[in-house]
mmCIF file of C-alpha atoms and ligand atoms in Angstrom:
data_model
loop_
_atom_site.group_PDB
_atom_site.id
_atom_site.type_symbol
_atom_site.label_atom_id
_atom_site.label_comp_id
_atom_site.label_asym_id
_atom_site.label_seq_id
_atom_site.Cartn_x
_atom_site.Cartn_y
_atom_site.Cartn_z
ATOM 1 C CA MET A 35 2.998 29.990 -11.904
ATOM 2 C CA ALA A 36 3.158 29.366 -7.946
ATOM 3 C CA PHE A 37 0.203 27.845 -6.623
ATOM 4 C CA VAL A 38 -1.074 26.136 -3.446
ATOM 5 C CA LEU A 39 -3.139 23.126 -3.556
ATOM 6 C CA ALA A 40 -5.597 22.280 -0.909
ATOM 7 C CA THR A 41 -7.231 19.079 -0.790
ATOM 8 C CA ALA A 42 -10.640 20.363 0.905
ATOM 9 C CA ALA A 43 -12.771 23.419 0.016
ATOM 10 C CA LEU A 44 -11.593 25.870 2.352
ATOM 11 C CA PRO A 45 -13.450 29.075 3.766
ATOM 12 C CA PRO A 46 -12.929 32.147 1.503
ATOM 13 C CA SER A 47 -10.882 33.772 4.308
ATOM 14 C CA ILE A 48 -7.833 31.534 2.847
ATOM 15 C CA ALA A 49 -7.331 32.518 -0.628
ATOM 16 C CA ALA A 50 -7.746 36.191 0.501
ATOM 17 C CA LEU A 51 -4.868 35.230 3.105
ATOM 18 C CA LEU A 52 -2.693 33.461 0.150
ATOM 19 C CA ALA A 53 -3.128 36.218 -2.399
ATOM 20 C CA PRO A 54 -1.441 36.805 -4.913
ATOM 21 C CA ILE A 55 -0.674 33.266 -4.639
ATOM 22 C CA GLU A 56 -3.139 31.040 -6.288
ATOM 23 C CA LEU A 57 -5.274 28.546 -4.212
ATOM 24 C CA ARG A 58 -6.189 25.243 -6.267
ATOM 25 C CA THR A 59 -8.645 23.148 -4.489
ATOM 26 C CA ILE A 60 -9.101 19.336 -4.778
ATOM 27 C CA ALA A 61 -12.161 17.870 -2.961
ATOM 28 C CA GLY A 62 -11.022 14.908 -1.183
ATOM 29 C CA THR A 63 -7.911 12.820 -1.920
ATOM 30 C CA THR A 64 -9.437 9.254 -2.087
ATOM 31 C CA ASP A 65 -8.470 9.103 -5.701
ATOM 32 C CA ARG A 66 -4.824 8.712 -5.231
ATOM 33 C CA GLN A 67 -4.033 9.331 -8.996
ATOM 34 C CA ALA A 68 -6.088 12.700 -8.868
ATOM 35 C CA PHE A 69 -3.979 13.387 -6.210
ATOM 36 C CA LEU A 70 -0.816 13.030 -7.523
ATOM 37 C CA ALA A 71 -1.895 14.727 -10.484
ATOM 38 C CA ALA A 72 -3.014 17.673 -8.749
ATOM 39 C CA VAL A 73 0.284 18.302 -6.717
ATOM 40 C CA ARG A 74 2.410 18.439 -9.832
ATOM 41 C CA GLY A 75 3.967 21.943 -9.833
ATOM 42 C CA ALA A 76 2.558 22.957 -6.359
ATOM 43 C CA SER A 77 4.638 25.146 -4.241
ATOM 44 C CA ALA A 78 2.670 24.475 -1.217
ATOM 45 C CA LEU A 79 0.340 21.699 -0.070
ATOM 46 C CA MET A 80 -2.414 22.118 2.528
ATOM 47 C CA THR A 81 -3.500 18.785 3.238
ATOM 48 C CA MET A 82 -6.214 16.968 5.680
ATOM 49 C CA VAL A 83 -5.545 14.089 7.895
ATOM 50 C CA THR A 84 -6.777 11.445 5.119
ATOM 51 C CA ASP A 85 -3.805 12.731 2.722
ATOM 52 C CA ARG A 86 -1.092 10.183 2.928
ATOM 53 C CA VAL A 87 2.066 12.656 2.141
ATOM 54 C CA ASP A 88 4.998 10.296 1.324
ATOM 55 C CA ASP A 89 7.922 10.199 -1.124
ATOM 56 C CA GLU A 90 5.551 9.365 -4.171
ATOM 57 C CA VAL A 91 3.601 12.422 -3.437
ATOM 58 C CA LEU A 92 6.572 14.463 -2.954
ATOM 59 C CA ASP A 93 8.309 13.186 -6.139
ATOM 60 C CA ALA A 94 5.100 14.003 -8.319
ATOM 61 C CA ALA A 95 4.955 17.502 -6.912
ATOM 62 C CA GLY A 96 8.416 17.916 -8.051
ATOM 63 C CA PRO A 97 11.160 20.360 -6.922
ATOM 64 C CA GLY A 98 9.201 23.636 -6.202
ATOM 65 C CA LEU A 99 7.375 22.207 -3.417
ATOM 66 C CA ARG A 100 8.457 24.279 -0.252
ATOM 67 C CA ILE A 101 5.885 23.476 2.370
ATOM 68 C CA VAL A 102 3.534 20.858 3.491
ATOM 69 C CA ALA A 103 0.973 22.543 6.038
ATOM 70 C CA ASN A 104 -1.235 19.759 7.257
ATOM 71 C CA VAL A 105 -4.798 21.305 8.457
ATOM 72 C CA ALA A 106 -4.582 19.141 11.671
ATOM 73 C CA VAL A 107 -2.666 19.020 14.797
ATOM 74 C CA GLY A 108 -1.982 14.991 14.377
ATOM 75 C CA TYR A 109 0.724 14.547 11.498
ATOM 76 C CA ASP A 110 0.948 10.417 11.128
ATOM 77 C CA ASN A 111 -0.143 10.963 7.605
ATOM 78 C CA LEU A 112 2.724 12.840 6.853
ATOM 79 C CA ASP A 113 6.140 10.928 6.366
ATOM 80 C CA VAL A 114 8.159 14.267 7.962
ATOM 81 C CA ALA A 115 11.475 12.221 7.807
ATOM 82 C CA ALA A 116 10.888 12.050 3.629
ATOM 83 C CA ILE A 117 9.717 15.565 4.009
ATOM 84 C CA ARG A 118 12.606 17.033 5.808
ATOM 85 C CA ARG A 119 15.010 15.091 3.537
ATOM 86 C CA ARG A 120 14.171 17.319 0.733
ATOM 87 C CA GLY A 121 14.332 20.324 2.600
ATOM 88 C CA ILE A 122 10.823 20.964 2.321
ATOM 89 C CA VAL A 123 9.029 22.812 5.698
ATOM 90 C CA ALA A 124 6.245 20.554 7.342
ATOM 91 C CA THR A 125 3.815 22.349 9.922
ATOM 92 C CA ASN A 126 0.567 21.481 11.733
ATOM 93 C CA THR A 127 -2.156 23.303 13.445
ATOM 94 C CA PRO A 128 -1.722 22.712 17.130
ATOM 95 C CA ASP A 129 -3.605 25.076 19.817
ATOM 96 C CA VAL A 130 -6.456 26.089 17.541
ATOM 97 C CA LEU A 131 -8.469 23.048 18.107
ATOM 98 C CA THR A 132 -7.739 22.095 21.684
ATOM 99 C CA GLY A 133 -10.793 23.706 22.970
ATOM 100 C CA ALA A 134 -12.988 21.884 20.370
ATOM 101 C CA VAL A 135 -11.810 18.517 20.893
ATOM 102 C CA ALA A 136 -11.966 18.857 24.455
ATOM 103 C CA GLU A 137 -15.214 19.805 24.346
ATOM 104 C CA PHE A 138 -15.955 17.062 22.089
ATOM 105 C CA THR A 139 -14.287 14.641 24.607
ATOM 106 C CA TRP A 140 -16.823 15.548 27.265
ATOM 107 C CA GLY A 141 -19.661 15.096 24.821
ATOM 108 C CA MET A 142 -18.615 11.905 24.154
ATOM 109 C CA ILE A 143 -17.972 10.766 28.096
ATOM 110 C CA LEU A 144 -21.494 12.146 28.505
ATOM 111 C CA ALA A 145 -23.053 10.401 25.654
ATOM 112 C CA VAL A 146 -21.624 6.843 26.443
ATOM 113 C CA THR A 147 -22.082 7.080 30.438
ATOM 114 C CA ARG A 148 -25.952 8.259 29.746
ATOM 115 C CA ARG A 149 -26.360 5.804 26.901
ATOM 116 C CA LEU A 150 -27.546 8.912 24.819
ATOM 117 C CA GLY A 151 -26.899 7.069 21.282
ATOM 118 C CA GLU A 152 -28.603 4.057 22.340
ATOM 119 C CA ALA A 153 -31.628 6.059 23.526
ATOM 120 C CA GLU A 154 -31.706 8.019 20.552
ATOM 121 C CA ARG A 155 -31.497 4.926 18.266
ATOM 122 C CA LEU A 156 -34.532 3.430 20.506
ATOM 123 C CA VAL A 157 -36.822 6.579 19.954
ATOM 124 C CA ARG A 158 -36.234 6.718 16.306
ATOM 125 C CA ALA A 159 -37.089 3.143 16.105
ATOM 126 C CA GLY A 160 -40.588 3.578 17.852
ATOM 127 C CA GLY A 161 -39.257 1.535 20.663
ATOM 128 C CA TRP A 162 -39.996 4.326 23.513
ATOM 129 C CA LYS A 163 -42.937 2.996 25.261
ATOM 130 C CA GLY A 164 -43.078 5.616 27.981
ATOM 131 C CA TRP A 165 -41.344 6.547 31.185
ATOM 132 C CA GLY A 166 -39.605 3.931 32.985
ATOM 133 C CA PHE A 167 -38.397 4.002 36.336
ATOM 134 C CA ASP A 168 -35.108 1.883 35.700
ATOM 135 C CA PHE A 169 -35.299 2.680 31.901
ATOM 136 C CA LEU A 170 -32.113 2.973 30.307
ATOM 137 C CA THR A 171 -30.528 4.181 33.443
ATOM 138 C CA GLY A 172 -26.978 5.306 32.987
ATOM 139 C CA THR A 173 -23.632 6.107 35.017
ATOM 140 C CA GLU A 174 -23.171 9.040 37.006
ATOM 141 C CA LEU A 175 -19.894 11.278 36.631
ATOM 142 C CA ALA A 176 -19.803 12.939 39.900
ATOM 143 C CA GLY A 177 -17.049 11.251 42.329
ATOM 144 C CA LYS A 178 -15.562 9.445 39.537
ATOM 145 C CA GLN A 179 -12.123 9.176 38.156
ATOM 146 C CA LEU A 180 -11.008 10.096 34.742
ATOM 147 C CA GLY A 181 -7.867 8.624 33.752
ATOM 148 C CA ILE A 182 -6.211 10.802 30.675
ATOM 149 C CA ILE A 183 -3.653 9.373 28.755
ATOM 150 C CA GLY A 184 -1.507 11.985 27.444
ATOM 151 C CA ALA A 185 -0.790 15.122 29.515
ATOM 152 C CA GLY A 186 -0.443 17.264 26.198
ATOM 153 C CA ARG A 187 -2.570 20.523 25.063
ATOM 154 C CA ILE A 188 -5.789 18.732 24.289
ATOM 155 C CA GLY A 189 -5.292 16.029 27.589
ATOM 156 C CA ARG A 190 -5.004 18.923 29.843
ATOM 157 C CA ASP A 191 -7.684 20.867 28.377
ATOM 158 C CA VAL A 192 -10.320 17.940 28.908
ATOM 159 C CA ALA A 193 -8.921 17.968 32.675
ATOM 160 C CA ARG A 194 -9.497 21.551 33.182
ATOM 161 C CA ARG A 195 -13.090 21.017 32.456
ATOM 162 C CA ALA A 196 -13.266 18.224 34.913
ATOM 163 C CA SER A 197 -14.266 19.866 37.871
ATOM 164 C CA ALA A 198 -17.288 21.313 36.368
ATOM 165 C CA PHE A 199 -18.106 17.591 36.704
ATOM 166 C CA ASP A 200 -16.923 16.970 40.104
ATOM 167 C CA VAL A 201 -14.527 14.323 38.326
ATOM 168 C CA ARG A 202 -11.246 13.728 39.798
ATOM 169 C CA VAL A 203 -8.481 13.768 37.008
ATOM 170 C CA VAL A 204 -5.334 11.263 37.008
ATOM 171 C CA PHE A 205 -2.543 11.698 33.879
ATOM 172 C CA GLY A 206 -1.160 8.493 32.360
ATOM 173 C CA GLY A 207 2.217 8.521 30.931
ATOM 174 C CA ARG A 208 5.176 6.532 30.068
ATOM 175 C CA ARG A 209 6.824 7.396 33.510
ATOM 176 C CA PRO A 210 5.312 8.787 36.498
ATOM 177 C CA GLY A 211 6.347 12.195 37.585
ATOM 178 C CA PRO A 212 5.412 15.566 39.167
ATOM 179 C CA ASP A 213 2.050 16.567 39.289
ATOM 180 C CA VAL A 214 0.593 18.242 35.988
ATOM 181 C CA ASP A 215 -1.721 21.016 36.626
ATOM 182 C CA GLY A 216 -2.562 19.701 40.084
ATOM 183 C CA HIS A 217 -3.483 16.262 38.807
ATOM 184 C CA PRO A 218 -1.107 13.059 39.579
ATOM 185 C CA VAL A 219 0.757 11.663 36.942
ATOM 186 C CA ARG A 220 0.678 7.672 37.395
ATOM 187 C CA SER A 221 1.721 5.060 35.329
ATOM 188 C CA ILE A 222 -0.617 3.942 32.364
ATOM 189 C CA ASP A 223 -1.199 0.722 33.872
ATOM 190 C CA GLU A 224 -2.346 2.149 37.056
ATOM 191 C CA VAL A 225 -4.669 4.811 35.270
ATOM 192 C CA LEU A 226 -6.252 1.921 33.487
ATOM 193 C CA GLN A 227 -6.653 -0.252 36.851
ATOM 194 C CA THR A 228 -8.112 2.642 38.535
ATOM 195 C CA SER A 229 -10.202 4.727 36.400
ATOM 196 C CA ASP A 230 -13.759 4.939 35.554
ATOM 197 C CA ILE A 231 -13.178 6.529 32.336
ATOM 198 C CA VAL A 232 -10.191 6.446 30.291
ATOM 199 C CA SER A 233 -9.651 9.305 27.447
ATOM 200 C CA LEU A 234 -6.955 8.782 25.064
ATOM 201 C CA HIS A 235 -4.957 11.981 24.124
ATOM 202 C CA VAL A 236 -1.544 10.723 22.551
ATOM 203 C CA PRO A 237 -0.322 11.376 18.962
ATOM 204 C CA LEU A 238 -0.159 8.096 16.943
ATOM 205 C CA ARG A 239 3.645 7.111 16.724
ATOM 206 C CA ASP A 240 5.268 3.433 16.835
ATOM 207 C CA ASP A 241 5.372 3.463 20.486
ATOM 208 C CA THR A 242 1.422 4.386 20.881
ATOM 209 C CA ARG A 243 0.184 1.645 17.970
ATOM 210 C CA HIS A 244 -2.072 -0.497 20.060
ATOM 211 C CA LEU A 245 -1.213 1.058 23.224
ATOM 212 C CA ILE A 246 -4.611 0.092 24.122
ATOM 213 C CA ASP A 247 -4.545 -3.726 23.396
ATOM 214 C CA ALA A 248 -6.263 -6.806 24.921
ATOM 215 C CA ARG A 249 -3.822 -6.547 28.047
ATOM 216 C CA ALA A 250 -4.427 -3.144 28.561
ATOM 217 C CA ILE A 251 -8.140 -3.359 28.014
ATOM 218 C CA GLY A 252 -7.922 -6.428 30.658
ATOM 219 C CA LEU A 253 -6.566 -4.004 33.056
ATOM 220 C CA MET A 254 -9.735 -1.823 33.012
ATOM 221 C CA LYS A 255 -12.471 -2.084 35.667
ATOM 222 C CA PRO A 256 -15.345 -3.905 34.080
ATOM 223 C CA THR A 257 -17.607 -0.719 34.747
ATOM 224 C CA ALA A 258 -15.116 1.380 33.057
ATOM 225 C CA PHE A 259 -15.479 3.387 29.862
ATOM 226 C CA LEU A 260 -13.009 4.026 27.121
ATOM 227 C CA ILE A 261 -12.804 7.110 25.128
ATOM 228 C CA ASN A 262 -10.856 7.814 21.838
ATOM 229 C CA THR A 263 -10.591 10.850 20.199
ATOM 230 C CA ALA A 264 -6.841 10.639 19.589
ATOM 231 C CA ARG A 265 -6.116 8.022 16.443
ATOM 232 C CA GLY A 266 -8.065 4.802 15.587
ATOM 233 C CA ALA A 267 -4.718 2.667 15.615
ATOM 234 C CA VAL A 268 -3.701 3.656 19.191
ATOM 235 C CA VAL A 269 -6.452 0.998 20.124
ATOM 236 C CA ASP A 270 -6.675 -2.547 19.052
ATOM 237 C CA GLU A 271 -10.120 -2.171 17.351
ATOM 238 C CA ALA A 272 -10.654 -5.707 17.137
ATOM 239 C CA ALA A 273 -9.537 -6.250 21.031
ATOM 240 C CA LEU A 274 -11.759 -3.814 22.039
ATOM 241 C CA ALA A 275 -14.958 -5.219 19.935
ATOM 242 C CA ASP A 276 -14.293 -8.388 21.848
ATOM 243 C CA ALA A 277 -14.126 -6.770 25.090
ATOM 244 C CA LEU A 278 -17.262 -4.524 24.705
ATOM 245 C CA GLU A 279 -19.314 -7.600 23.335
ATOM 246 C CA ALA A 280 -18.114 -9.523 26.471
ATOM 247 C CA ARG A 281 -18.876 -6.924 28.752
ATOM 248 C CA ARG A 282 -15.559 -6.750 30.016
ATOM 249 C CA ILE A 283 -15.439 -3.125 29.979
ATOM 250 C CA ALA A 284 -18.846 -1.011 30.339
ATOM 251 C CA GLY A 285 -18.750 0.760 27.236
ATOM 252 C CA ALA A 286 -16.586 3.035 24.388
ATOM 253 C CA ALA A 287 -16.836 6.442 22.592
ATOM 254 C CA LEU A 288 -14.637 6.378 19.638
ATOM 255 C CA ASP A 289 -14.237 9.171 17.091
ATOM 256 C CA VAL A 290 -11.394 7.701 15.407
ATOM 257 C CA PHE A 291 -11.084 4.374 13.745
ATOM 258 C CA GLU A 292 -7.881 2.140 12.230
ATOM 259 C CA ARG A 293 -9.256 1.991 8.977
ATOM 260 C CA GLU A 294 -11.451 5.184 8.629
ATOM 261 C CA PRO A 295 -14.047 5.041 7.305
ATOM 262 C CA VAL A 296 -14.440 1.273 8.008
ATOM 263 C CA VAL A 297 -15.539 0.663 11.197
ATOM 264 C CA HIS A 298 -14.831 -3.251 12.617
ATOM 265 C CA PRO A 299 -18.174 -5.029 12.053
ATOM 266 C CA THR A 300 -18.553 -6.014 15.630
ATOM 267 C CA LEU A 301 -18.466 -2.505 17.028
ATOM 268 C CA LEU A 302 -21.556 -1.571 14.771
ATOM 269 C CA THR A 303 -23.755 -4.276 16.252
ATOM 270 C CA LEU A 304 -22.975 -3.427 19.814
ATOM 271 C CA GLU A 305 -25.047 -0.957 21.760
ATOM 272 C CA ASN A 306 -22.425 0.037 24.473
ATOM 273 C CA VAL A 307 -20.329 2.007 22.172
ATOM 274 C CA VAL A 308 -20.781 5.683 20.494
ATOM 275 C CA LEU A 309 -19.189 5.606 17.078
ATOM 276 C CA LEU A 310 -18.660 8.922 15.615
ATOM 277 C CA PRO A 311 -17.025 10.052 12.205
ATOM 278 C CA HIS A 312 -13.773 11.541 12.971
ATOM 279 C CA LEU A 313 -15.317 15.063 14.225
ATOM 280 C CA GLY A 314 -13.147 16.073 17.509
ATOM 281 C CA SER A 315 -12.336 19.810 15.834
ATOM 282 C CA ALA A 316 -15.380 19.996 13.651
ATOM 283 C CA THR A 317 -16.725 23.375 14.576
ATOM 284 C CA VAL A 318 -16.986 26.008 12.011
ATOM 285 C CA GLU A 319 -14.997 28.069 14.352
ATOM 286 C CA THR A 320 -12.060 25.760 14.615
ATOM 287 C CA ARG A 321 -11.970 24.403 11.260
ATOM 288 C CA THR A 322 -11.511 28.157 9.857
ATOM 289 C CA ALA A 323 -8.937 28.867 12.627
ATOM 290 C CA MET A 324 -7.126 25.606 11.442
ATOM 291 C CA ALA A 325 -7.220 26.389 7.653
ATOM 292 C CA GLU A 326 -6.048 30.208 8.508
ATOM 293 C CA LEU A 327 -3.326 29.041 10.347
ATOM 294 C CA ALA A 328 -2.051 26.633 7.688
ATOM 295 C CA ALA A 329 -2.409 29.372 5.242
ATOM 296 C CA LYS A 330 -0.433 31.662 7.459
ATOM 297 C CA ASN A 331 2.416 28.910 7.529
ATOM 298 C CA VAL A 332 2.252 28.624 3.940
ATOM 299 C CA LYS A 333 2.407 32.258 3.409
ATOM 300 C CA ALA A 334 5.221 32.692 5.929
ATOM 301 C CA VAL A 335 7.494 30.036 4.089
ATOM 302 C CA LEU A 336 6.575 31.294 0.433
ATOM 303 C CA ASP A 337 7.426 34.776 1.546
ATOM 304 C CA GLY A 338 11.113 33.398 2.955
ATOM 305 C CA ARG A 339 9.967 33.620 6.456
ATOM 306 C CA ALA A 340 10.007 31.218 9.522
ATOM 307 C CA PRO A 341 6.526 28.947 9.516
ATOM 308 C CA LEU A 342 4.326 29.824 12.816
ATOM 309 C CA THR A 343 4.006 26.203 13.817
ATOM 310 C CA PRO A 344 6.764 23.885 12.294
ATOM 311 C CA LEU A 345 7.002 20.256 13.114
HETATM 312 C C1 LIG B 69 -7.784 15.809 13.574
HETATM 313 O O1 LIG B 69 -7.639 14.543 13.989
HETATM 314 C C2 LIG B 69 -6.156 16.305 13.884
HETATM 315 O O2 LIG B 69 -4.940 15.893 14.077
HETATM 316 O O3 LIG B 69 -6.607 17.505 13.803
#
């Protein structure tokens, strides 16, 4: 019997959407052997960012596998070439999470510039001795420049919210080009050199791995902040930890890490970095919408129709 394997417990609407095809669930795939055993005979996989889908998984699934529906917009966890070689469809979940990630990015910007994590830790530790004129003063956003590296859906939605904070936007790209949504596009180096906040919104690919390395960080202003909601490996985490420790930049807010859930040990000791456990799209509304879009892709392919959001 055909079945769909999901690697996370999904909202009840998903089983209903897929019916009459059976939805099986394994919670989390940190146990690779359990994952390989569970995929056997599946017609479709609904995978999470933590699932590496490669030849080993495709072999284990067997010839009945028709679609790998990643419940994420990023798909660096999929070996898309290997999937395509076998004539299997791969899909992701663009658009439905754009707003949630953009909102979260602004939360991170505010958290690091206004030292919210540091202040919260201090209160909980009993370290608050009373109001102070120059106590935990942060950096104001109004009048500052936000450099957004990556003018895709999420980068542009982050930019759209900038006017609410009176923040000027400059996009950074491989090639400077025409304005995007009324904002200039400059070289990445120029954006790093001139921005007060730099926010990363590029996918992880060979050409973006360690895009932000020691050299790139060295271009940033000593007063600048780095925000990463994209993928951990876009930043050289060790180089960033060094720079933050030496206060070569003012701070960082990170929602993604090179070896999740492991965080570079130096970062854990620093007050000028906000550390978050990969929550960019984590709202009930958005996670439901992501799962529903992935399920619609599965349903379409298993019914012999074109997927909604193919890779
Ligand atoms: C989450 O990281 C995603 O790519 O959707």
